[in-house]
Amino acid sequence: MLLTLRVPRSRLYLGRQQHRRLLASTAPEEAKRQATQHPLQLEINGNTYPTDSWTNVTPKILSHLGLNKHLQRDHPLSIIRQRIVNYFYGAYRNQRGNPLFSVYDKLSPIVTVQQNFDNLLIPIDHVSRQKSDCYYVNREHLLRAHTTAHQVELISGGLDNFLVVGEVYRRDEIDSTHYPVFHQADAVRLVTKDKLFERNPGLELFEETWSGSLADPKRILPSSKCMDQTKQPCHTLEAVKLMEHEMKHVLVGLTKDLFGPRIKYRWVDTYFPFTQPSWELEIYFKDNWLEVLGCGIMRHEILQKAGVHQSIGYAFGVGLERLAMILFDIPDIRLFWSNDSGFLSQFSEQDLQNLPKYKPISHYPQCSNDLSFWLPANVEIDAGFSANDFYDLARTIAGDVVEQISLVDKFKHPKTGKTSLCFRIVYRHMERTLTQAEVNEIHKHIADASVEAFNVQIR
Ligand code: FA5
Ligand code: MG
């Protein structure tokens, strides 16, 4: 059983305004209370959601809703969004010269389990659905974990060339390149036989032998990771190869548009439940290969589900922070959430082609403290206790002064059988030097809250 935060049902209702107010006061006592309790229902963007045993969104996480950094004027994420959109506007035009792609960048990040997973054929037991990986509002709703969640609704609405841009939420480790909220741009392009084979009208999208039967909407494939890069049985090889060629050409074009014509890149075979075949595009940056996007030929069952039977499609998803960190030389992902004018004033959307390099505002020292505790009897890491639960608790209490948390030690006592964990928490303030006394106090609050939330025993 997963150890869940205790949910005293004392507070009946906590609306967005109240959340805001609570967040404004970051008193450690209050933060601790917030991290370990959930109200009976949550009001988010004017909608009321009953909470249940799946609820794990925190006020801190909910405070990111509506910030829309990707739409904030002169923000680096907004600049990247515009570069991607402009590139697609230029790459695909209709006969009248108008852009083919439409852009959706204000869709609500609260989606259903069906949108985020089921519609995309993500197996019912897939790790990405776990409570330890996602922010659930309740068992039916979550904060989208990828912008791909909107695919089916948009295709069902009749769209065939579109981009979706927005923030996504994932419970993840904490370091300078990982933050629980980041931004993605997703795209879908569908083409019919006439378009794809304009120059070869004799060719077909679908195999003659394929029955064309509708996929059973309840059927979700088993969890085995199929790295099989061959085509889906329904498609002809010609159709898949042409689509793959077009998609890779466009995505390499986007990469060169962003990073210059000499950027080194490579394609890596991968697996996504919603595309087959699938690839990741990596670029060579500072002596390392860095994954920037995932893509592939859309599973035909998804199109069928959305009412599209005569097209083949490609889709991709790219992370905006990763692109922006490289393009602007921004060293820490938390800076994207900064309201510091010293940061924001460095970027301008006046000239989208000439992007400045970030100049560090200042560099304050780090301070690192260890926290060791015994898990309760019969509880182990990933069996009753998830490190992500601890990361969230620490972040809720300490906020962005937590720069990094790592599990540095783990052992089982030979006699009691209890598990001991040691987490190293690195503290650093973005705008000033933290004193050791200040850090000790925050650290103590995290320890106290851990005892309360996870029933652990501090060592
Ligand atoms: C996805 O999210 C898929 N939905 C992408 C996709 C869409 C594939 C459509 C096929 C078709 P992934 O989890 O790998 O895949 O994330 C996609 C991109 O988001 C990554 O390539 C990376 O650029 C970015 N990204 C992922 N995790 C993080 C993170 N923790 N921090 C910053 N960027 C991230
Ligand atoms: Mg990936």
CSV table of C-alpha atoms and ligand atoms in Angstrom, one decimal:
chain,number,residue,atom,x,y,z
A,1,MET,CA,0.0,0.0,0.0
A,2,LEU,CA,1.2,3.5,-0.8
A,3,LEU,CA,1.7,5.6,2.3
A,4,THR,CA,-0.6,8.5,1.7
A,5,LEU,CA,-0.7,11.8,3.5
A,6,ARG,CA,-3.2,11.9,6.3
A,7,VAL,CA,-6.3,13.8,5.3
A,8,PRO,CA,-8.1,15.3,8.3
A,9,ARG,CA,-11.5,16.3,7.1
A,10,SER,CA,-11.6,19.4,9.2
A,11,ARG,CA,-11.7,22.1,6.5
A,12,LEU,CA,-14.8,21.9,4.3
A,13,TYR,CA,-13.8,24.1,1.5
A,14,LEU,CA,-10.7,25.8,0.3
A,15,GLY,CA,-11.2,28.1,-2.7
A,16,ARG,CA,-8.6,29.6,-5.0
A,17,GLN,CA,-8.7,32.9,-3.2
A,18,GLN,CA,-8.0,31.1,0.1
A,19,HIS,CA,-5.2,29.1,-1.5
A,20,ARG,CA,-3.7,32.4,-2.7
A,21,ARG,CA,-3.9,33.8,0.7
A,22,LEU,CA,-2.4,30.7,2.3
A,23,LEU,CA,0.4,30.8,-0.2
A,24,ALA,CA,1.1,34.4,0.4
A,25,SER,CA,1.8,33.5,4.0
A,26,THR,CA,4.7,31.1,3.9
A,27,ALA,CA,5.0,30.6,7.6
A,28,PRO,CA,6.5,27.2,8.1
A,29,GLU,CA,3.7,26.1,10.4
A,30,GLU,CA,1.1,26.9,7.8
A,31,ALA,CA,3.2,25.3,5.0
A,32,LYS,CA,3.4,22.1,7.1
A,33,ARG,CA,-0.3,22.1,7.6
A,34,GLN,CA,-0.9,22.6,3.9
A,35,ALA,CA,1.4,19.8,3.0
A,36,THR,CA,-0.2,17.2,5.2
A,37,GLN,CA,-3.9,18.1,4.8
A,38,HIS,CA,-6.4,18.3,2.0
A,39,PRO,CA,-9.8,20.0,2.2
A,40,LEU,CA,-12.9,18.0,1.3
A,41,GLN,CA,-13.1,19.7,-2.0
A,42,LEU,CA,-10.9,22.0,-4.1
A,43,GLU,CA,-12.1,24.9,-6.0
A,44,ILE,CA,-9.8,25.6,-9.0
A,45,ASN,CA,-10.6,28.1,-11.7
A,46,GLY,CA,-14.2,28.3,-10.7
A,47,ASN,CA,-14.8,24.5,-10.7
A,48,THR,CA,-15.3,22.4,-7.6
A,49,TYR,CA,-13.5,19.1,-7.4
A,50,PRO,CA,-14.2,16.6,-4.6
A,51,THR,CA,-11.0,15.3,-3.1
A,52,ASP,CA,-10.3,11.6,-2.5
A,53,SER,CA,-7.5,9.2,-1.7
A,54,TRP,CA,-5.8,10.1,-5.0
A,55,THR,CA,-5.6,13.8,-4.2
A,56,ASN,CA,-2.0,14.9,-4.0
A,57,VAL,CA,-1.9,18.4,-5.5
A,58,THR,CA,-0.5,20.9,-3.1
A,59,PRO,CA,-1.4,24.6,-2.8
A,60,LYS,CA,2.2,25.4,-3.9
A,61,ILE,CA,1.7,23.4,-7.1
A,62,LEU,CA,-1.7,24.9,-7.7
A,63,SER,CA,-0.3,28.3,-7.4
A,64,HIS,CA,1.3,27.8,-10.8
A,65,LEU,CA,-2.1,27.6,-12.6
A,66,GLY,CA,-2.8,30.6,-14.7
A,67,LEU,CA,0.7,32.1,-14.4
A,68,ASN,CA,1.1,31.4,-18.1
A,69,LYS,CA,4.8,32.2,-18.3
A,70,HIS,CA,4.7,31.0,-22.0
A,71,LEU,CA,2.4,33.9,-22.7
A,72,GLN,CA,4.1,36.6,-20.6
A,73,ARG,CA,5.5,39.4,-22.7
A,74,ASP,CA,9.3,39.3,-23.0
A,75,HIS,CA,9.6,36.1,-21.0
A,76,PRO,CA,12.1,33.7,-22.4
A,77,LEU,CA,9.5,30.9,-22.6
A,78,SER,CA,7.2,33.2,-24.5
A,79,ILE,CA,10.0,34.0,-26.9
A,80,ILE,CA,10.6,30.2,-27.5
A,81,ARG,CA,6.9,29.6,-28.0
A,82,GLN,CA,6.8,32.3,-30.7
A,83,ARG,CA,9.9,31.0,-32.4
A,84,ILE,CA,8.3,27.5,-32.6
A,85,VAL,CA,5.0,28.9,-33.8
A,86,ASN,CA,6.6,31.1,-36.4
A,87,TYR,CA,8.7,28.3,-37.7
A,88,PHE,CA,5.5,26.1,-38.2
A,89,TYR,CA,3.7,29.0,-39.8
A,90,GLY,CA,6.5,29.3,-42.2
A,91,ALA,CA,7.0,25.6,-42.9
A,92,TYR,CA,3.4,24.8,-43.7
A,93,ARG,CA,1.1,27.1,-45.7
A,94,ASN,CA,-2.1,26.5,-47.6
A,95,GLN,CA,-2.6,27.4,-51.3
A,96,ARG,CA,-3.5,31.0,-50.3
A,97,GLY,CA,-0.3,31.4,-48.4
A,98,ASN,CA,-1.9,31.3,-44.9
A,99,PRO,CA,-0.5,29.2,-42.1
A,100,LEU,CA,-1.9,25.7,-41.9
A,101,PHE,CA,-1.3,25.2,-38.2
A,102,SER,CA,-3.6,26.6,-35.5
A,103,VAL,CA,-2.3,27.2,-32.0
A,104,TYR,CA,-3.9,26.4,-28.7
A,105,ASP,CA,-2.0,27.9,-25.8
A,106,LYS,CA,-4.6,28.6,-23.2
A,107,LEU,CA,-6.2,25.2,-22.6
A,108,SER,CA,-6.9,24.4,-19.0
A,109,PRO,CA,-4.2,22.1,-17.5
A,110,ILE,CA,-6.8,20.3,-15.5
A,111,VAL,CA,-7.6,17.2,-17.6
A,112,THR,CA,-9.2,13.8,-17.0
A,113,VAL,CA,-7.4,10.5,-16.6
A,114,GLN,CA,-9.0,9.7,-19.9
A,115,GLN,CA,-7.4,12.6,-21.7
A,116,ASN,CA,-4.0,12.3,-20.2
A,117,PHE,CA,-3.7,8.5,-20.5
A,118,ASP,CA,-6.7,6.4,-21.8
A,119,ASN,CA,-7.1,8.3,-25.0
A,120,LEU,CA,-3.4,7.9,-25.7
A,121,LEU,CA,-3.5,4.1,-25.2
A,122,ILE,CA,-1.3,4.4,-22.1
A,123,PRO,CA,-1.6,1.0,-20.4
A,124,ILE,CA,-3.6,0.9,-17.2
A,125,ASP,CA,-0.5,-0.3,-15.2
A,126,HIS,CA,2.0,2.1,-16.9
A,127,VAL,CA,4.3,3.8,-14.4
A,128,SER,CA,3.5,7.3,-15.6
A,129,ARG,CA,0.0,6.9,-14.1
A,130,GLN,CA,1.2,6.4,-10.6
A,131,LYS,CA,0.3,8.8,-7.9
A,132,SER,CA,4.0,9.2,-7.1
A,133,ASP,CA,4.5,10.6,-10.6
A,134,CYS,CA,1.5,12.9,-11.2
A,135,TYR,CA,-0.4,15.6,-9.5
A,136,TYR,CA,-3.9,14.3,-9.0
A,137,VAL,CA,-6.8,16.6,-8.2
A,138,ASN,CA,-8.8,13.4,-7.5
A,139,ARG,CA,-9.1,9.9,-9.0
A,140,GLU,CA,-10.6,11.3,-12.2
A,141,HIS,CA,-8.7,14.6,-12.7
A,142,LEU,CA,-5.1,15.5,-12.7
A,143,LEU,CA,-2.8,18.3,-13.8
A,144,ARG,CA,-1.8,17.3,-17.3
A,145,ALA,CA,1.6,15.5,-17.3
A,146,HIS,CA,2.1,16.3,-21.0
A,147,THR,CA,0.4,18.6,-23.6
A,148,THR,CA,-0.3,15.4,-25.6
A,149,ALA,CA,-3.4,15.1,-23.3
A,150,HIS,CA,-5.3,17.4,-25.7
A,151,GLN,CA,-4.7,15.4,-28.9
A,152,VAL,CA,-8.0,13.5,-29.1
A,153,GLU,CA,-10.3,16.4,-28.2
A,154,LEU,CA,-8.7,18.6,-30.8
A,155,ILE,CA,-8.7,16.0,-33.6
A,156,SER,CA,-12.3,15.1,-32.7
A,157,GLY,CA,-13.1,18.8,-33.2
A,158,GLY,CA,-12.0,18.5,-36.8
A,159,LEU,CA,-8.4,19.8,-36.6
A,160,ASP,CA,-5.7,18.3,-38.6
A,161,ASN,CA,-2.7,20.6,-38.1
A,162,PHE,CA,-2.2,22.1,-34.7
A,163,LEU,CA,0.1,23.1,-31.9
A,164,VAL,CA,-0.6,23.0,-28.2
A,165,VAL,CA,1.5,24.9,-25.8
A,166,GLY,CA,1.2,25.0,-22.1
A,167,GLU,CA,2.7,24.1,-18.7
A,168,VAL,CA,2.8,20.4,-17.6
A,169,TYR,CA,3.0,19.0,-14.1
A,170,ARG,CA,5.1,16.1,-13.0
A,171,ARG,CA,6.4,14.9,-9.6
A,172,ASP,CA,10.0,14.6,-10.2
A,173,GLU,CA,13.4,14.9,-8.6
A,174,ILE,CA,14.7,18.3,-7.8
A,175,ASP,CA,17.8,19.9,-9.3
A,176,SER,CA,18.8,22.7,-11.6
A,177,THR,CA,17.2,21.1,-14.7
A,178,HIS,CA,14.1,19.6,-13.1
A,179,TYR,CA,11.1,21.5,-11.7
A,180,PRO,CA,7.7,20.0,-11.0
A,181,VAL,CA,6.1,22.4,-13.5
A,182,PHE,CA,7.6,22.9,-17.0
A,183,HIS,CA,6.3,23.8,-20.4
A,184,GLN,CA,5.8,21.7,-23.5
A,185,ALA,CA,4.7,22.3,-27.1
A,186,ASP,CA,3.0,19.4,-28.8
A,187,ALA,CA,2.0,19.2,-32.5
A,188,VAL,CA,-0.1,17.0,-34.7
A,189,ARG,CA,-0.1,16.8,-38.4
A,190,LEU,CA,-2.6,14.6,-40.3
A,191,VAL,CA,-2.6,14.0,-44.0
A,192,THR,CA,-4.9,12.1,-46.3
A,193,LYS,CA,-3.7,9.9,-49.1
A,194,ASP,CA,-4.3,12.6,-51.8
A,195,LYS,CA,-1.9,15.0,-50.0
A,196,LEU,CA,0.8,12.5,-49.0
A,197,PHE,CA,0.9,10.8,-52.4
A,198,GLU,CA,0.3,13.9,-54.5
A,199,ARG,CA,3.1,12.9,-56.8
A,200,ASN,CA,2.4,9.1,-56.7
A,201,PRO,CA,-1.4,8.8,-56.9
A,202,GLY,CA,-1.3,5.0,-57.2
A,203,LEU,CA,-0.1,4.5,-53.6
A,204,GLU,CA,-2.2,3.7,-50.5
A,205,LEU,CA,-2.1,4.7,-46.8
A,206,PHE,CA,-3.4,1.4,-45.6
A,207,GLU,CA,-2.5,-2.2,-46.3
A,208,GLU,CA,-5.0,-4.0,-48.4
A,209,THR,CA,-5.0,-6.9,-46.0
A,210,TRP,CA,-5.9,-4.7,-43.1
A,211,SER,CA,-9.6,-5.1,-42.1
A,212,GLY,CA,-10.0,-1.4,-41.1
A,213,SER,CA,-11.9,-2.5,-38.1
A,214,LEU,CA,-12.5,0.0,-35.3
A,215,ALA,CA,-10.2,-0.4,-32.3
A,216,ASP,CA,-12.1,-1.5,-29.2
A,217,PRO,CA,-12.0,1.7,-27.1
A,218,LYS,CA,-11.7,-0.4,-23.9
A,219,ARG,CA,-8.7,-2.2,-25.2
A,220,ILE,CA,-5.5,-0.9,-23.7
A,221,LEU,CA,-2.4,-2.7,-24.6
A,222,PRO,CA,-0.3,-4.6,-22.1
A,223,SER,CA,2.5,-2.8,-20.5
A,224,SER,CA,5.5,-4.5,-22.2
A,225,LYS,CA,7.6,-1.8,-23.8
A,226,CYS,CA,7.5,-2.5,-27.4
A,227,MET,CA,10.7,-1.0,-29.0
A,228,ASP,CA,9.6,-2.5,-32.3
A,229,GLN,CA,10.4,0.3,-34.8
A,230,THR,CA,8.6,-1.4,-37.7
A,231,LYS,CA,5.4,0.2,-38.8
A,232,GLN,CA,1.9,-0.4,-37.4
A,233,PRO,CA,0.2,-3.3,-39.2
A,234,CYS,CA,-2.5,-1.1,-40.7
A,235,HIS,CA,-0.1,1.3,-42.5
A,236,THR,CA,1.8,0.7,-45.8
A,237,LEU,CA,5.5,1.0,-45.6
A,238,GLU,CA,5.4,3.8,-48.2
A,239,ALA,CA,3.1,5.9,-46.2
A,240,VAL,CA,5.1,5.5,-43.0
A,241,LYS,CA,8.4,6.2,-44.7
A,242,LEU,CA,7.1,9.4,-46.3
A,243,MET,CA,5.6,10.6,-43.1
A,244,GLU,CA,8.8,9.8,-41.2
A,245,HIS,CA,10.8,11.7,-43.7
A,246,GLU,CA,8.6,14.8,-43.6
A,247,MET,CA,8.4,14.8,-39.8
A,248,LYS,CA,12.2,14.4,-39.4
A,249,HIS,CA,12.9,17.1,-42.0
A,250,VAL,CA,10.6,19.6,-40.3
A,251,LEU,CA,12.0,18.8,-36.8
A,252,VAL,CA,15.6,19.1,-37.9
A,253,GLY,CA,14.6,22.3,-39.6
A,254,LEU,CA,13.1,23.6,-36.3
A,255,THR,CA,16.3,22.6,-34.5
A,256,LYS,CA,18.5,24.4,-37.0
A,257,ASP,CA,16.2,27.4,-36.9
A,258,LEU,CA,16.7,27.6,-33.1
A,259,PHE,CA,20.3,26.5,-32.7
A,260,GLY,CA,21.9,27.4,-36.0
A,261,PRO,CA,22.7,25.3,-39.1
A,262,ARG,CA,25.8,23.7,-37.7
A,263,ILE,CA,24.1,22.1,-34.7
A,264,LYS,CA,25.0,18.4,-34.3
A,265,TYR,CA,22.0,16.1,-33.8
A,266,ARG,CA,21.0,12.5,-33.8
A,267,TRP,CA,17.8,10.4,-33.9
A,268,VAL,CA,17.3,7.7,-31.2
A,269,ASP,CA,14.7,5.0,-31.4
A,270,THR,CA,12.4,5.0,-28.5
A,271,TYR,CA,8.9,3.9,-27.3
A,272,PHE,CA,5.8,5.9,-26.6
A,273,PRO,CA,2.4,4.2,-26.2
A,274,PHE,CA,0.8,6.7,-28.6
A,275,THR,CA,3.2,6.6,-31.5
A,276,GLN,CA,4.8,3.8,-33.5
A,277,PRO,CA,7.5,4.0,-34.7
A,278,SER,CA,8.8,6.6,-32.2
A,279,TRP,CA,12.0,8.6,-31.9
A,280,GLU,CA,13.8,11.1,-29.7
A,281,LEU,CA,15.9,13.9,-31.2
A,282,GLU,CA,19.1,14.7,-29.3
A,283,ILE,CA,21.4,17.6,-29.9
A,284,TYR,CA,25.1,17.8,-28.9
A,285,PHE,CA,25.5,20.5,-26.4
A,286,LYS,CA,28.4,21.2,-24.0
A,287,ASP,CA,30.0,17.8,-24.6
A,288,ASN,CA,26.8,15.9,-24.0
A,289,TRP,CA,23.8,14.5,-26.0
A,290,LEU,CA,20.7,16.2,-24.7
A,291,GLU,CA,17.2,14.9,-25.6
A,292,VAL,CA,15.0,17.8,-26.8
A,293,LEU,CA,11.9,16.2,-28.1
A,294,GLY,CA,9.9,13.0,-28.6
A,295,CYS,CA,7.9,12.2,-31.8
A,296,GLY,CA,6.5,9.4,-34.0
A,297,ILE,CA,3.8,8.2,-36.3
A,298,MET,CA,0.5,8.4,-34.4
A,299,ARG,CA,-1.2,5.2,-33.5
A,300,HIS,CA,-4.1,4.7,-35.8
A,301,GLU,CA,-6.4,3.6,-33.0
A,302,ILE,CA,-6.1,7.1,-31.6
A,303,LEU,CA,-7.3,8.6,-34.9
A,304,GLN,CA,-10.1,6.1,-35.1
A,305,LYS,CA,-11.2,7.0,-31.6
A,306,ALA,CA,-11.3,10.7,-32.7
A,307,GLY,CA,-13.4,9.8,-35.8
A,308,VAL,CA,-10.6,10.1,-38.4
A,309,HIS,CA,-10.3,7.0,-40.6
A,310,GLN,CA,-8.6,8.2,-43.8
A,311,SER,CA,-5.5,9.9,-42.6
A,312,ILE,CA,-2.0,9.2,-41.2
A,313,GLY,CA,-0.4,11.5,-38.7
A,314,TYR,CA,2.8,12.5,-37.0
A,315,ALA,CA,3.0,14.0,-33.5
A,316,PHE,CA,5.8,15.4,-31.4
A,317,GLY,CA,6.3,17.0,-28.0
A,318,VAL,CA,9.2,19.3,-27.0
A,319,GLY,CA,10.2,20.9,-23.7
A,320,LEU,CA,10.4,24.6,-23.8
A,321,GLU,CA,12.7,25.1,-20.7
A,322,ARG,CA,15.3,22.8,-22.2
A,323,LEU,CA,15.4,24.9,-25.4
A,324,ALA,CA,15.4,28.2,-23.5
A,325,MET,CA,18.2,27.1,-21.1
A,326,ILE,CA,20.4,26.4,-24.1
A,327,LEU,CA,19.4,29.3,-26.2
A,328,PHE,CA,19.7,31.9,-23.5
A,329,ASP,CA,22.4,30.2,-21.4
A,330,ILE,CA,20.0,30.1,-18.4
A,331,PRO,CA,21.7,27.9,-15.8
A,332,ASP,CA,18.8,27.1,-13.5
A,333,ILE,CA,15.2,26.1,-14.3
A,334,ARG,CA,13.8,27.9,-11.3
A,335,LEU,CA,14.8,31.2,-12.9
A,336,PHE,CA,11.8,30.8,-15.3
A,337,TRP,CA,9.5,31.4,-12.3
A,338,SER,CA,11.4,34.5,-11.1
A,339,ASN,CA,9.7,37.8,-11.0
A,340,ASP,CA,13.0,39.5,-10.4
A,341,SER,CA,13.2,42.5,-12.8
A,342,GLY,CA,17.0,41.9,-13.1
A,343,PHE,CA,16.1,38.6,-14.8
A,344,LEU,CA,13.0,39.6,-16.8
A,345,SER,CA,14.5,42.8,-18.2
A,346,GLN,CA,17.2,40.9,-20.0
A,347,PHE,CA,14.9,39.4,-22.6
A,348,SER,CA,12.8,41.1,-25.3
A,349,GLU,CA,10.5,39.8,-28.0
A,350,GLN,CA,11.4,42.9,-30.2
A,351,ASP,CA,13.9,40.9,-32.1
A,352,LEU,CA,13.1,37.2,-32.1
A,353,GLN,CA,16.1,36.3,-34.2
A,354,ASN,CA,18.8,37.8,-32.0
A,355,LEU,CA,18.5,36.3,-28.6
A,356,PRO,CA,20.8,37.6,-25.9
A,357,LYS,CA,22.7,35.4,-23.5
A,358,TYR,CA,21.6,35.5,-19.8
A,359,LYS,CA,23.9,37.4,-17.5
A,360,PRO,CA,23.8,36.0,-14.0
A,361,ILE,CA,22.3,38.5,-11.5
A,362,SER,CA,24.4,37.1,-8.6
A,363,HIS,CA,25.6,33.9,-7.1
A,364,TYR,CA,24.8,33.2,-3.5
A,365,PRO,CA,26.4,30.3,-1.6
A,366,GLN,CA,24.7,26.9,-1.2
A,367,CYS,CA,24.1,25.4,2.2
A,368,SER,CA,23.6,21.6,2.5
A,369,ASN,CA,22.0,19.7,5.4
A,370,ASP,CA,21.3,16.0,5.7
A,371,LEU,CA,18.1,14.5,7.1
A,372,SER,CA,18.2,10.8,8.2
A,373,PHE,CA,15.2,8.8,9.4
A,374,TRP,CA,13.9,5.3,10.0
A,375,LEU,CA,10.8,4.3,7.9
A,376,PRO,CA,8.0,2.7,9.9
A,377,ALA,CA,8.3,-1.1,10.3
A,378,ASN,CA,7.4,-3.0,7.1
A,379,VAL,CA,7.6,0.2,5.0
A,380,GLU,CA,10.3,0.4,2.3
A,381,ILE,CA,11.2,2.9,-0.4
A,382,ASP,CA,8.7,2.4,-3.3
A,383,ALA,CA,6.7,0.0,-1.0
A,384,GLY,CA,4.8,2.3,1.2
A,385,PHE,CA,7.1,5.3,0.9
A,386,SER,CA,7.9,7.2,-2.2
A,387,ALA,CA,10.9,9.6,-2.4
A,388,ASN,CA,8.7,11.9,-4.5
A,389,ASP,CA,6.3,12.3,-1.6
A,390,PHE,CA,9.3,13.5,0.5
A,391,TYR,CA,10.5,15.9,-2.2
A,392,ASP,CA,7.0,17.4,-2.4
A,393,LEU,CA,6.7,17.8,1.3
A,394,ALA,CA,10.1,19.5,1.4
A,395,ARG,CA,9.3,21.8,-1.4
A,396,THR,CA,5.9,22.7,0.0
A,397,ILE,CA,7.6,23.7,3.3
A,398,ALA,CA,10.7,25.4,2.1
A,399,GLY,CA,9.6,26.6,-1.4
A,400,ASP,CA,12.2,27.4,-4.0
A,401,VAL,CA,15.1,27.8,-1.5
A,402,VAL,CA,15.4,24.0,-2.0
A,403,GLU,CA,17.8,23.7,-4.9
A,404,GLN,CA,18.4,20.0,-4.8
A,405,ILE,CA,17.5,16.9,-2.8
A,406,SER,CA,19.2,13.6,-3.2
A,407,LEU,CA,18.9,10.2,-1.5
A,408,VAL,CA,22.5,9.8,-0.3
A,409,ASP,CA,22.2,6.7,1.9
A,410,LYS,CA,19.9,3.8,2.5
A,411,PHE,CA,20.3,0.7,4.6
A,412,LYS,CA,18.3,-2.0,6.4
A,413,HIS,CA,18.9,-2.6,10.1
A,414,PRO,CA,19.9,-6.3,10.4
A,415,LYS,CA,18.0,-6.9,13.6
A,416,THR,CA,14.9,-4.6,13.4
A,417,GLY,CA,14.5,-4.9,9.6
A,418,LYS,CA,13.7,-1.2,9.5
A,419,THR,CA,14.9,0.9,6.6
A,420,SER,CA,17.0,4.0,7.2
A,421,LEU,CA,17.1,6.8,4.6
A,422,CYS,CA,19.4,9.8,4.4
A,423,PHE,CA,18.4,12.7,2.2
A,424,ARG,CA,20.8,15.6,1.4
A,425,ILE,CA,19.0,18.9,1.0
A,426,VAL,CA,20.9,21.7,-0.7
A,427,TYR,CA,19.5,25.1,0.1
A,428,ARG,CA,20.2,28.2,-1.9
A,429,HIS,CA,18.3,31.4,-2.2
A,430,MET,CA,18.1,33.0,-5.7
A,431,GLU,CA,18.4,36.5,-4.4
A,432,ARG,CA,20.4,36.6,-1.2
A,433,THR,CA,22.6,34.6,1.2
A,434,LEU,CA,20.8,32.3,3.6
A,435,THR,CA,22.2,32.1,7.1
A,436,GLN,CA,23.0,28.7,8.7
A,437,ALA,CA,20.4,29.5,11.4
A,438,GLU,CA,17.7,30.2,8.8
A,439,VAL,CA,18.5,27.0,7.0
A,440,ASN,CA,18.5,25.0,10.3
A,441,GLU,CA,15.1,26.3,11.1
A,442,ILE,CA,13.6,25.3,7.7
A,443,HIS,CA,15.4,22.0,7.9
A,444,LYS,CA,13.8,21.3,11.3
A,445,HIS,CA,10.4,22.1,9.9
A,446,ILE,CA,10.9,19.6,7.1
A,447,ALA,CA,12.0,17.0,9.7
A,448,ASP,CA,8.9,17.7,11.9
A,449,ALA,CA,6.6,17.5,8.9
A,450,SER,CA,8.1,14.2,7.8
A,451,VAL,CA,7.4,12.7,11.2
A,452,GLU,CA,3.9,13.8,11.0
A,453,ALA,CA,3.2,12.9,7.3
A,454,PHE,CA,5.1,9.7,7.0
A,455,ASN,CA,5.3,8.4,10.6
A,456,VAL,CA,9.1,8.2,10.3
A,457,GLN,CA,11.6,8.4,13.2
A,458,ILE,CA,14.3,11.0,12.9
A,459,ARG,CA,17.8,9.6,13.6
B,1,FA5,C1,6.3,13.3,-23.7
B,1,FA5,O1,5.9,14.0,-22.8
B,1,FA5,C2,5.5,12.9,-24.9
B,1,FA5,N1,4.2,13.3,-24.6
B,1,FA5,C3,6.1,13.6,-26.1
B,1,FA5,C4,5.5,13.1,-27.4
B,1,FA5,C5,4.4,13.8,-27.9
B,1,FA5,C6,6.0,12.0,-28.0
B,1,FA5,C7,3.8,13.3,-29.1
B,1,FA5,C8,5.4,11.5,-29.2
B,1,FA5,C9,4.3,12.2,-29.7
B,1,FA5,P1,8.7,13.2,-22.6
B,1,FA5,O2,8.3,12.8,-21.3
B,1,FA5,O3,10.0,12.5,-23.1
B,1,FA5,O4,7.6,12.8,-23.7
B,1,FA5,O5,8.9,14.7,-22.7
B,1,FA5,C10,9.0,15.4,-23.9
B,1,FA5,C11,10.0,16.5,-23.8
B,1,FA5,O6,9.7,17.3,-22.7
B,1,FA5,C12,11.4,16.0,-23.6
B,1,FA5,O7,12.1,15.7,-24.8
B,1,FA5,C13,12.1,17.2,-22.9
B,1,FA5,O8,12.4,18.2,-23.9
B,1,FA5,C14,10.9,17.8,-22.1
B,1,FA5,N2,11.0,17.3,-20.7
B,1,FA5,C15,10.6,16.1,-20.2
B,1,FA5,N3,10.8,16.0,-18.9
B,1,FA5,C16,11.3,17.2,-18.5
B,1,FA5,C17,11.8,17.7,-17.3
B,1,FA5,N4,11.6,17.1,-16.2
B,1,FA5,N5,12.3,19.0,-17.3
B,1,FA5,C18,12.3,19.7,-18.4
B,1,FA5,N6,12.0,19.2,-19.6
B,1,FA5,C19,11.5,18.0,-19.7
B,2,MG,MG,11.7,11.6,-23.0
